[in-house]
Tab-separated table of C-alpha atoms in Angstrom:
chain	number	residue	atom	x	y	z
A	283	MET	CA	63.850	-48.431	20.690
A	284	SER	CA	63.632	-47.565	17.007
A	285	PRO	CA	66.195	-47.330	14.224
A	286	GLU	CA	67.421	-43.938	13.040
A	287	GLN	CA	68.097	-43.962	9.327
A	288	ASP	CA	69.634	-41.526	6.874
A	289	CYS	CA	67.727	-41.280	3.627
A	290	THR	CA	68.825	-37.848	2.417
A	291	THR	CA	71.668	-38.814	0.057
A	292	THR	CA	70.441	-41.874	-1.848
A	293	TRP	CA	67.375	-44.009	-2.167
A	294	GLU	CA	68.987	-46.477	0.190
A	295	LEU	CA	68.275	-46.278	3.878
A	296	LYS	CA	71.457	-46.203	5.903
A	297	LEU	CA	71.266	-47.157	9.575
A	298	ILE	CA	72.975	-44.442	11.596
A	299	GLY	CA	71.910	-45.492	15.096
A	300	TYR	CA	68.988	-46.118	17.366
A	301	ALA	CA	66.680	-43.781	19.240
A	302	VAL	CA	65.366	-44.726	22.638
A	303	SER	CA	62.492	-43.025	24.391
A	304	ASN	CA	60.887	-43.529	27.748
A	305	GLN	CA	57.658	-42.273	29.232
A	306	ALA	CA	56.777	-41.789	32.866
A	307	SER	CA	53.698	-40.645	34.744
A	308	VAL	CA	54.204	-38.774	37.980
A	309	LYS	CA	51.637	-37.990	40.668
A	310	ILE	CA	52.313	-34.736	42.508
A	311	ARG	CA	49.947	-33.897	45.343
A	312	ASP	CA	51.223	-30.366	46.029
A	313	LEU	CA	50.326	-28.166	43.047
A	314	ASP	CA	52.613	-25.400	44.303
A	315	GLU	CA	55.622	-27.675	43.779
A	316	ALA	CA	54.669	-29.058	40.346
A	317	GLY	CA	56.430	-26.356	38.319
A	318	MET	CA	59.603	-26.644	40.400
A	319	ILE	CA	59.627	-30.443	39.973
A	320	ILE	CA	59.242	-30.129	36.191
A	321	ASP	CA	62.098	-27.616	36.143
A	322	GLN	CA	64.341	-29.919	38.209
A	323	VAL	CA	63.644	-32.909	35.942
A	324	THR	CA	64.358	-30.813	32.866
A	325	GLU	CA	67.583	-29.501	34.374
A	326	ALA	CA	68.739	-32.998	35.347
A	327	ALA	CA	67.815	-34.710	32.069
A	328	GLY	CA	68.565	-31.960	29.583
A	329	ASP	CA	66.706	-30.369	26.724
A	330	LEU	CA	65.324	-33.616	25.311
A	331	VAL	CA	62.730	-33.807	28.097
A	332	ARG	CA	59.180	-33.235	26.900
A	333	VAL	CA	56.202	-32.663	29.154
A	334	ASN	CA	53.261	-33.953	27.155
A	335	GLY	CA	50.586	-32.706	29.476
A	336	ILE	CA	49.283	-32.260	32.945
A	337	SER	CA	45.919	-33.486	34.133
A	338	PHE	CA	44.203	-33.115	37.457
A	339	THR	CA	42.388	-35.905	39.271
A	340	ILE	CA	40.599	-36.294	42.570
A	341	GLU	CA	42.359	-38.548	45.059
A	342	ASP	CA	39.159	-39.933	46.592
A	343	PRO	CA	36.055	-38.767	44.694
A	344	GLU	CA	33.468	-40.891	46.570
A	345	GLY	CA	32.446	-38.170	49.038
A	346	LEU	CA	31.972	-35.713	46.191
A	347	ARG	CA	29.957	-38.290	44.244
A	348	GLU	CA	27.631	-38.713	47.236
A	349	GLU	CA	27.196	-34.943	47.494
A	350	SER	CA	26.510	-34.717	43.762
A	351	ARG	CA	23.977	-37.550	43.996
A	352	ALA	CA	22.140	-35.871	46.901
A	353	LYS	CA	21.950	-32.577	45.000
A	354	ALA	CA	20.693	-34.340	41.865
A	355	ILE	CA	17.910	-36.123	43.773
A	356	ALA	CA	16.866	-32.903	45.541
A	357	ALA	CA	16.759	-31.060	42.204
A	358	MET	CA	14.722	-33.884	40.647
A	359	GLN	CA	12.209	-33.768	43.525
A	360	GLU	CA	11.876	-29.987	43.269
A	361	LYS	CA	11.401	-30.144	39.508
A	362	ALA	CA	8.768	-32.899	39.838
A	363	GLU	CA	6.827	-30.823	42.383
A	364	THR	CA	6.954	-27.745	40.150
A	365	MET	CA	5.825	-29.709	37.105
A	366	ALA	CA	2.954	-31.300	39.045
A	367	ASP	CA	1.796	-27.877	40.273
A	368	LEU	CA	1.936	-26.449	36.755
A	369	ALA	CA	0.033	-29.433	35.370
A	370	GLY	CA	-2.624	-29.197	38.064
A	371	VAL	CA	-1.999	-32.665	39.473
A	372	THR	CA	-0.889	-33.996	42.835
A	373	LEU	CA	2.527	-35.557	42.991
A	374	GLY	CA	2.410	-39.049	44.428
A	375	ARG	CA	5.120	-41.356	45.632
A	376	LEU	CA	8.330	-42.099	43.778
A	377	VAL	CA	8.013	-45.494	42.070
A	378	ASN	CA	11.273	-45.690	40.139
A	379	LEU	CA	14.658	-44.064	40.625
A	380	GLU	CA	17.660	-44.580	38.372
A	381	GLU	CA	21.077	-43.068	38.348
A	382	ALA	CA	22.982	-42.626	35.138
A	383	THR	CA	26.662	-43.398	35.380
A	384	ASP	CA	28.342	-40.534	37.127
A	385	PHE	CA	31.667	-39.294	35.940
A	386	TYR	CA	34.193	-36.647	36.566
A	387	SER	CA	35.858	-34.820	33.778
A	388	PRO	CA	39.267	-33.413	34.519
A	389	GLN	CA	40.008	-30.283	32.612
A	390	PRO	CA	43.598	-30.738	31.492
A	391	LEU	CA	46.015	-27.872	31.579
A	392	TYR	CA	49.337	-27.965	29.882
A	393	ALA	CA	52.559	-26.727	31.354
A	394	ARG	CA	55.110	-24.850	29.377
A	395	ALA	CA	58.019	-27.266	29.447
A	396	ALA	CA	61.545	-25.939	29.345
A	397	MET	CA	62.739	-27.005	25.920
A	398	ALA	CA	66.000	-25.087	25.975
A	399	SER	CA	68.527	-25.287	28.750
A	400	ALA	CA	67.077	-24.939	32.232
A	401	GLU	CA	69.404	-22.032	33.066
A	402	SER	CA	67.982	-19.831	30.300
A	403	ALA	CA	64.316	-20.762	30.700
A	404	ALA	CA	61.808	-19.043	32.951
A	405	ASP	CA	60.330	-20.994	35.841
A	406	THR	CA	57.527	-23.314	34.795
A	407	SER	CA	54.191	-22.278	36.240
A	408	ILE	CA	51.157	-24.511	36.649
A	409	ALA	CA	47.685	-23.001	36.923
A	410	ALA	CA	45.014	-24.867	38.841
A	411	GLY	CA	42.155	-26.389	36.907
A	412	GLU	CA	38.708	-27.610	37.789
A	413	ILE	CA	37.252	-31.073	37.980
A	414	GLU	CA	33.522	-31.462	37.588
A	415	ILE	CA	31.614	-34.386	39.025
A	416	THR	CA	28.189	-34.871	37.461
A	417	THR	CA	25.362	-37.136	38.554
A	418	THR	CA	22.160	-37.595	36.575
A	419	VAL	CA	19.103	-39.170	38.161
A	420	ASN	CA	15.759	-40.043	36.621
A	421	GLY	CA	12.641	-40.621	38.668
A	422	VAL	CA	9.083	-41.730	37.974
A	423	TYR	CA	6.329	-40.496	40.276
A	424	LEU	CA	2.705	-41.451	40.548
A	425	ILE	CA	0.320	-38.551	39.968
A	426	ALA	CA	-3.321	-38.052	40.849
A	427	PRO	CA	-5.911	-35.465	39.944
A	428	SER	CA	-5.591	-32.409	42.096
A	429	GLU	CA	-8.124	-32.095	44.899
A	430	GLY	CA	-9.798	-28.761	44.853
A	431	PRO	CA	-12.014	-26.459	42.814
């Protein structure tokens, strides 16, 4: 709650009332219904409703993290083998393996909120976004001189 003051007529601030705002976060699992829900909230609450933004998250990212980790380790192994071949050495065993902190980065999309009356506004549409899960691994391998000519 914050005071609303009139300061247009004199240098004195005149209290004319109070403004109250509230913020809510809502989790909607069915993307197809998100626009309709925003429209219904706007219709019920009036034109003072503001949708500040929409972001996408993954409900349970652990399986995707495991998949990302497996792909990162396979890519590291392949790259190490290629580098060893190019350097003319034999790739030995892996002696150190570290994983950098993995993260996912939701790509936020913003809905067009109905700022005028709900009857005169077009339906709100929500476009799907992408969420990227990244895993970085670092490995240290032993190498030996290549056997051969």
